[in-house]
mmCIF file of C-alpha atoms in Angstrom:
data_model
loop_
_atom_site.group_PDB
_atom_site.id
_atom_site.type_symbol
_atom_site.label_atom_id
_atom_site.label_comp_id
_atom_site.label_asym_id
_atom_site.label_seq_id
_atom_site.Cartn_x
_atom_site.Cartn_y
_atom_site.Cartn_z
ATOM 1 C CA MET M 913 2.155 -4.278 -9.798
ATOM 2 C CA ARG M 914 5.134 -3.792 -11.559
ATOM 3 C CA LEU M 915 8.351 -2.758 -9.640
ATOM 4 C CA PRO M 916 10.457 -0.216 -11.297
ATOM 5 C CA GLN M 917 13.928 -1.322 -12.566
ATOM 6 C CA VAL M 918 16.489 0.716 -11.592
ATOM 7 C CA THR M 919 20.277 1.675 -11.462
ATOM 8 C CA LEU M 920 21.667 3.022 -8.382
ATOM 9 C CA HIS M 921 24.670 5.084 -9.153
ATOM 10 C CA LEU M 922 26.541 5.313 -5.984
ATOM 11 C CA ARG M 923 28.961 7.832 -4.547
ATOM 12 C CA SER M 924 31.676 5.276 -4.523
ATOM 13 C CA GLY M 925 31.510 5.050 -8.189
ATOM 14 C CA LYS M 926 29.774 1.636 -7.828
ATOM 15 C CA GLU M 927 26.445 0.701 -9.878
ATOM 16 C CA LEU M 928 23.547 -1.390 -8.383
ATOM 17 C CA GLN M 929 21.006 -2.439 -10.646
ATOM 18 C CA GLY M 930 17.710 -4.310 -9.716
ATOM 19 C CA ALA M 931 13.877 -3.840 -8.749
ATOM 20 C CA LEU M 932 13.229 -0.969 -6.424
ATOM 21 C CA LEU M 933 11.086 -2.407 -3.871
ATOM 22 C CA GLU M 934 10.900 0.832 -1.075
ATOM 23 C CA LEU M 935 12.136 3.372 0.764
ATOM 24 C CA ARG M 936 12.257 2.119 4.512
ATOM 25 C CA GLU M 937 12.687 4.199 7.855
ATOM 26 C CA GLU M 938 13.736 2.122 10.819
ATOM 27 C CA PRO M 939 13.886 3.908 14.130
ATOM 28 C CA GLN M 940 17.410 2.867 14.859
ATOM 29 C CA ARG M 941 18.968 2.584 11.550
ATOM 30 C CA GLY M 942 17.359 5.643 9.678
ATOM 31 C CA LYS M 943 15.970 5.508 6.166
ATOM 32 C CA ALA M 944 17.318 2.729 3.574
ATOM 33 C CA VAL M 945 16.365 1.986 -0.111
ATOM 34 C CA VAL M 946 15.672 -1.588 -0.509
ATOM 35 C CA LEU M 947 16.705 -3.054 -3.725
ATOM 36 C CA HIS M 948 15.774 -6.545 -5.102
ATOM 37 C CA VAL M 949 18.666 -7.744 -6.955
ATOM 38 C CA MET M 950 19.820 -11.446 -8.172
ATOM 39 C CA SER M 951 23.039 -12.896 -5.994
ATOM 40 C CA ALA M 952 26.419 -11.862 -7.193
ATOM 41 C CA HIS M 953 27.398 -15.192 -6.315
ATOM 42 C CA ALA M 954 27.916 -17.863 -8.945
ATOM 43 C CA ARG M 955 26.736 -21.016 -6.908
ATOM 44 C CA ARG M 956 23.272 -19.623 -6.239
ATOM 45 C CA ALA M 957 20.967 -17.962 -8.684
ATOM 46 C CA GLU M 958 18.596 -16.453 -6.061
ATOM 47 C CA PRO M 959 17.362 -12.702 -5.549
ATOM 48 C CA ASP M 960 18.790 -10.879 -2.786
ATOM 49 C CA VAL M 961 17.713 -7.844 -1.222
ATOM 50 C CA LEU M 962 20.146 -4.719 -0.435
ATOM 51 C CA PHE M 963 19.681 -1.942 1.909
ATOM 52 C CA VAL M 964 21.447 1.187 0.604
ATOM 53 C CA ARG M 965 21.643 4.452 2.769
ATOM 54 C CA PRO M 966 20.177 7.079 0.647
ATOM 55 C CA GLU M 967 23.019 9.505 1.268
ATOM 56 C CA ALA M 968 25.219 6.884 -0.634
ATOM 57 C CA ILE M 969 23.170 7.334 -3.867
ATOM 58 C CA GLU M 970 24.468 9.846 -6.204
ATOM 59 C CA ALA M 971 21.750 9.331 -8.956
ATOM 60 C CA ILE M 972 19.182 6.814 -9.900
ATOM 61 C CA THR M 973 18.383 6.059 -13.492
ATOM 62 C CA VAL M 974 15.127 4.386 -13.879
ATOM 63 C CA HIS M 975 14.609 1.680 -16.829
ATOM 64 C CA ASP M 976 11.224 1.136 -18.532
ATOM 65 C CA LEU M 977 9.475 4.310 -17.319
ATOM 66 C CA PRO M 978 6.479 3.684 -19.468
ATOM 67 C CA SER M 979 5.522 0.776 -17.557
ATOM 68 C CA LEU M 980 5.734 2.094 -14.163
ATOM 69 C CA GLY M 981 2.538 2.312 -12.413
ATOM 70 C CA GLN M 982 0.919 -0.510 -14.716
ATOM 71 C CA PRO M 983 -0.196 -3.851 -13.165
ATOM 72 C CA SER M 984 2.283 -6.626 -13.702
ATOM 73 C CA ARG M 985 1.415 -9.136 -16.341
ATOM 74 C CA ASP M 986 1.710 -12.316 -14.303
ATOM 75 C CA LEU M 987 -0.483 -10.954 -11.557
ATOM 76 C CA PRO M 988 -4.292 -12.542 -11.409
ATOM 77 C CA PRO M 989 -6.684 -10.298 -13.290
ATOM 78 C CA PRO M 990 -8.408 -7.714 -10.664
ATOM 79 C CA PRO M 991 -11.560 -9.124 -8.910
ATOM 80 C CA SER M 992 -14.978 -8.382 -10.426
ATOM 81 C CA LYS M 993 -17.385 -5.781 -8.951
ATOM 82 C CA LEU M 994 -19.321 -8.620 -7.226
ATOM 83 C CA GLU M 995 -16.214 -10.559 -5.936
ATOM 84 C CA LEU M 996 -15.064 -7.367 -4.700
ATOM 85 C CA ARG M 997 -18.213 -6.525 -2.924
ATOM 86 C CA ARG M 998 -18.303 -9.992 -1.290
ATOM 87 C CA LYS M 999 -14.908 -9.715 -0.058
ATOM 88 C CA LEU M 1000 -15.406 -6.110 1.303
ATOM 89 C CA ALA M 1001 -18.442 -7.247 3.175
ATOM 90 C CA GLN M 1002 -16.550 -10.112 4.800
ATOM 91 C CA ARG M 1003 -13.650 -7.817 5.580
ATOM 92 C CA ARG M 1004 -15.790 -5.764 7.116
ATOM 93 C CA ASP M 1005 -17.773 -8.083 9.164
ATOM 94 C CA SER M 1006 -14.416 -9.532 10.464
ATOM 95 C CA LEU M 1007 -13.383 -5.948 11.516
ATOM 96 C CA ALA M 1008 -16.785 -5.317 13.280
ATOM 97 C CA ALA M 1009 -16.591 -8.588 15.087
ATOM 98 C CA ALA M 1010 -13.034 -7.534 16.285
ATOM 99 C CA LEU M 1011 -14.236 -4.104 17.343
ATOM 100 C CA GLY M 1012 -17.416 -5.124 19.119
ATOM 101 C CA THR M 1013 -19.308 -2.359 17.323
ATOM 102 C CA PRO M 1014 -21.302 -1.994 14.280
ATOM 103 C CA LEU M 1015 -19.177 -0.837 11.054
ATOM 104 C CA GLU M 1016 -20.996 0.588 8.010
ATOM 105 C CA LEU M 1017 -18.601 0.178 4.938
ATOM 106 C CA GLU M 1018 -19.274 2.719 1.811
ATOM 107 C CA VAL M 1019 -18.246 2.470 -1.753
ATOM 108 C CA ASP M 1020 -20.298 4.729 -4.204
ATOM 109 C CA TRP M 1021 -20.342 1.722 -6.873
ATOM 110 C CA ASP M 1022 -22.767 4.039 -8.912
ATOM 111 C CA ARG M 1023 -19.892 6.856 -9.694
ATOM 112 C CA PHE M 1024 -17.074 4.023 -9.447
ATOM 113 C CA PRO M 1025 -14.886 3.951 -12.529
ATOM 114 C CA PRO M 1026 -15.347 1.067 -15.038
ATOM 115 C CA GLU M 1027 -11.714 0.332 -15.341
ATOM 116 C CA PRO M 1028 -10.385 -2.935 -14.088
ATOM 117 C CA GLU M 1029 -7.489 -0.800 -12.671
ATOM 118 C CA ALA M 1030 -10.089 0.986 -10.705
ATOM 119 C CA LEU M 1031 -11.045 -2.427 -9.007
ATOM 120 C CA GLU M 1032 -7.613 -3.404 -8.471
ATOM 121 C CA ALA M 1033 -6.706 -0.139 -6.877
ATOM 122 C CA LEU M 1034 -9.859 -0.539 -4.522
ATOM 123 C CA ASP M 1035 -8.888 -3.884 -3.771
ATOM 124 C CA THR M 1036 -5.289 -3.246 -2.944
ATOM 125 C CA LEU M 1037 -6.519 -0.204 -0.842
ATOM 126 C CA SER M 1038 -9.084 -2.449 1.129
ATOM 127 C CA THR M 1039 -6.317 -5.230 1.783
ATOM 128 C CA ARG M 1040 -4.007 -2.471 3.394
ATOM 129 C CA ALA M 1041 -6.739 -0.898 5.146
ATOM 130 C CA PHE M 1042 -8.333 -3.546 6.718
ATOM 131 C CA GLY M 1043 -4.669 -5.163 7.859
ATOM 132 C CA VAL M 1044 -3.865 -1.520 9.344
ATOM 133 C CA LEU M 1045 -7.461 -1.308 11.050
ATOM 134 C CA GLU M 1046 -7.167 -5.085 12.135
ATOM 135 C CA GLY M 1047 -3.851 -4.477 13.460
ATOM 136 C CA LEU M 1048 -4.968 -1.090 15.276
ATOM 137 C CA SER M 1049 -7.873 -3.168 16.795
ATOM 138 C CA ARG M 1050 -5.481 -5.613 18.435
ATOM 139 C CA GLU M 1051 -3.850 -2.879 20.341
ATOM 140 C CA LEU M 1052 -5.620 -1.303 23.486
ATOM 141 C CA LEU M 1053 -5.210 2.352 22.447
ATOM 142 C CA GLY M 1054 -6.200 1.320 18.820
ATOM 143 C CA LEU M 1055 -9.154 -0.335 19.820
ATOM 144 C CA GLU M 1056 -10.412 2.412 21.708
ATOM 145 C CA ALA M 1057 -9.674 5.033 19.054
ATOM 146 C CA LEU M 1058 -11.486 3.041 16.350
ATOM 147 C CA ARG M 1059 -14.409 2.159 18.734
ATOM 148 C CA THR M 1060 -15.004 5.692 19.382
ATOM 149 C CA HIS M 1061 -14.251 7.604 16.075
ATOM 150 C CA VAL M 1062 -15.244 5.109 13.650
ATOM 151 C CA ARG M 1063 -18.692 4.288 12.913
ATOM 152 C CA THR M 1064 -17.994 4.046 9.092
ATOM 153 C CA LEU M 1065 -15.527 3.018 6.740
ATOM 154 C CA HIS M 1066 -15.555 4.784 3.286
ATOM 155 C CA LEU M 1067 -13.463 3.510 0.411
ATOM 156 C CA ALA M 1068 -12.825 5.447 -2.728
ATOM 157 C CA VAL M 1069 -10.631 5.900 -5.857
ATOM 158 C CA GLY M 1070 -9.461 9.429 -6.631
ATOM 159 C CA SER M 1071 -6.594 11.697 -8.252
ATOM 160 C CA ALA M 1072 -4.593 11.229 -4.915
ATOM 161 C CA ALA M 1073 -3.901 9.126 -1.776
ATOM 162 C CA GLN M 1074 -5.668 10.645 0.996
ATOM 163 C CA VAL M 1075 -7.032 9.776 4.664
ATOM 164 C CA LEU M 1076 -9.441 11.830 6.232
ATOM 165 C CA ARG M 1077 -12.031 11.572 9.364
ATOM 166 C CA GLN M 1078 -15.322 13.324 9.319
ATOM 167 C CA GLN M 1079 -17.165 13.152 12.559
ATOM 168 C CA GLU M 1080 -17.601 9.121 12.810
ATOM 169 C CA SER M 1081 -16.435 8.455 9.319
ATOM 170 C CA LEU M 1082 -12.916 7.341 8.056
ATOM 171 C CA LEU M 1083 -12.403 8.071 4.313
ATOM 172 C CA LEU M 1084 -9.766 6.463 2.565
ATOM 173 C CA ILE M 1085 -8.868 7.382 -0.919
ATOM 174 C CA THR M 1086 -6.476 6.028 -3.498
ATOM 175 C CA PRO M 1087 -5.195 6.629 -6.991
ATOM 176 C CA VAL M 1088 -6.256 4.302 -9.633
ATOM 177 C CA GLY M 1089 -2.411 4.099 -11.055
ATOM 178 C CA ALA M 1090 0.098 2.312 -8.561
ATOM 179 C CA VAL M 1091 2.250 5.409 -8.801
ATOM 180 C CA GLY M 1092 1.043 7.526 -5.458
ATOM 181 C CA ARG M 1093 -0.582 4.798 -3.643
ATOM 182 C CA MET M 1094 -0.012 4.437 0.219
ATOM 183 C CA THR M 1095 2.111 1.483 1.178
ATOM 184 C CA GLN M 1096 0.487 -0.009 4.352
ATOM 185 C CA GLU M 1097 2.797 1.448 6.461
ATOM 186 C CA GLU M 1098 1.986 4.779 5.125
ATOM 187 C CA LEU M 1099 -1.855 4.317 5.527
ATOM 188 C CA ARG M 1100 -1.214 3.250 9.127
ATOM 189 C CA GLY M 1101 0.475 6.663 10.115
ATOM 190 C CA ALA M 1102 -2.079 8.430 8.242
ATOM 191 C CA ILE M 1103 -4.894 6.798 10.028
ATOM 192 C CA GLU M 1104 -3.316 6.873 13.279
ATOM 193 C CA LYS M 1105 -2.945 10.848 12.860
ATOM 194 C CA VAL M 1106 -6.487 11.311 12.000
ATOM 195 C CA LEU M 1107 -7.722 9.343 14.981
#
């Protein structure tokens, strides 16, 4: 996914330019805007990451707005439907083994959008979702909650990101475009709330 190029206009009058990575919240430090910038040191032209407190920011200029939410041109093409089905089956089997219980995986392939962007969105969602679920399965409370409450994992694309639990089914929905997708941390928080 292409990262938004921004200029942060700070209250101090200074401006910082770079790629906006994320808004991160850490328990002891609070919120921080994470910005990917090129080093200011002439000796090394390597990327740096800056953590900026949101209250220090007066305004943000977003550059190249039409490209936001579009896949980066240097990324590999999204998987085909067959490749994605195989990948999902392997991930399901791995998670079921970790849980020690059967797990069904549902994707409504008959109504699935035909665009490659939809396959990419589902691939990204599944990578994040299985990462979260595998992480939860390594924790005692998470393992017990998954064993008790989840027998079916349903993945879908839709107009907005959602996490729902209906009886023993966990429903995860992601938008096709990159804007509005949950990060892995947001997804974990949403899954923990419904378990």
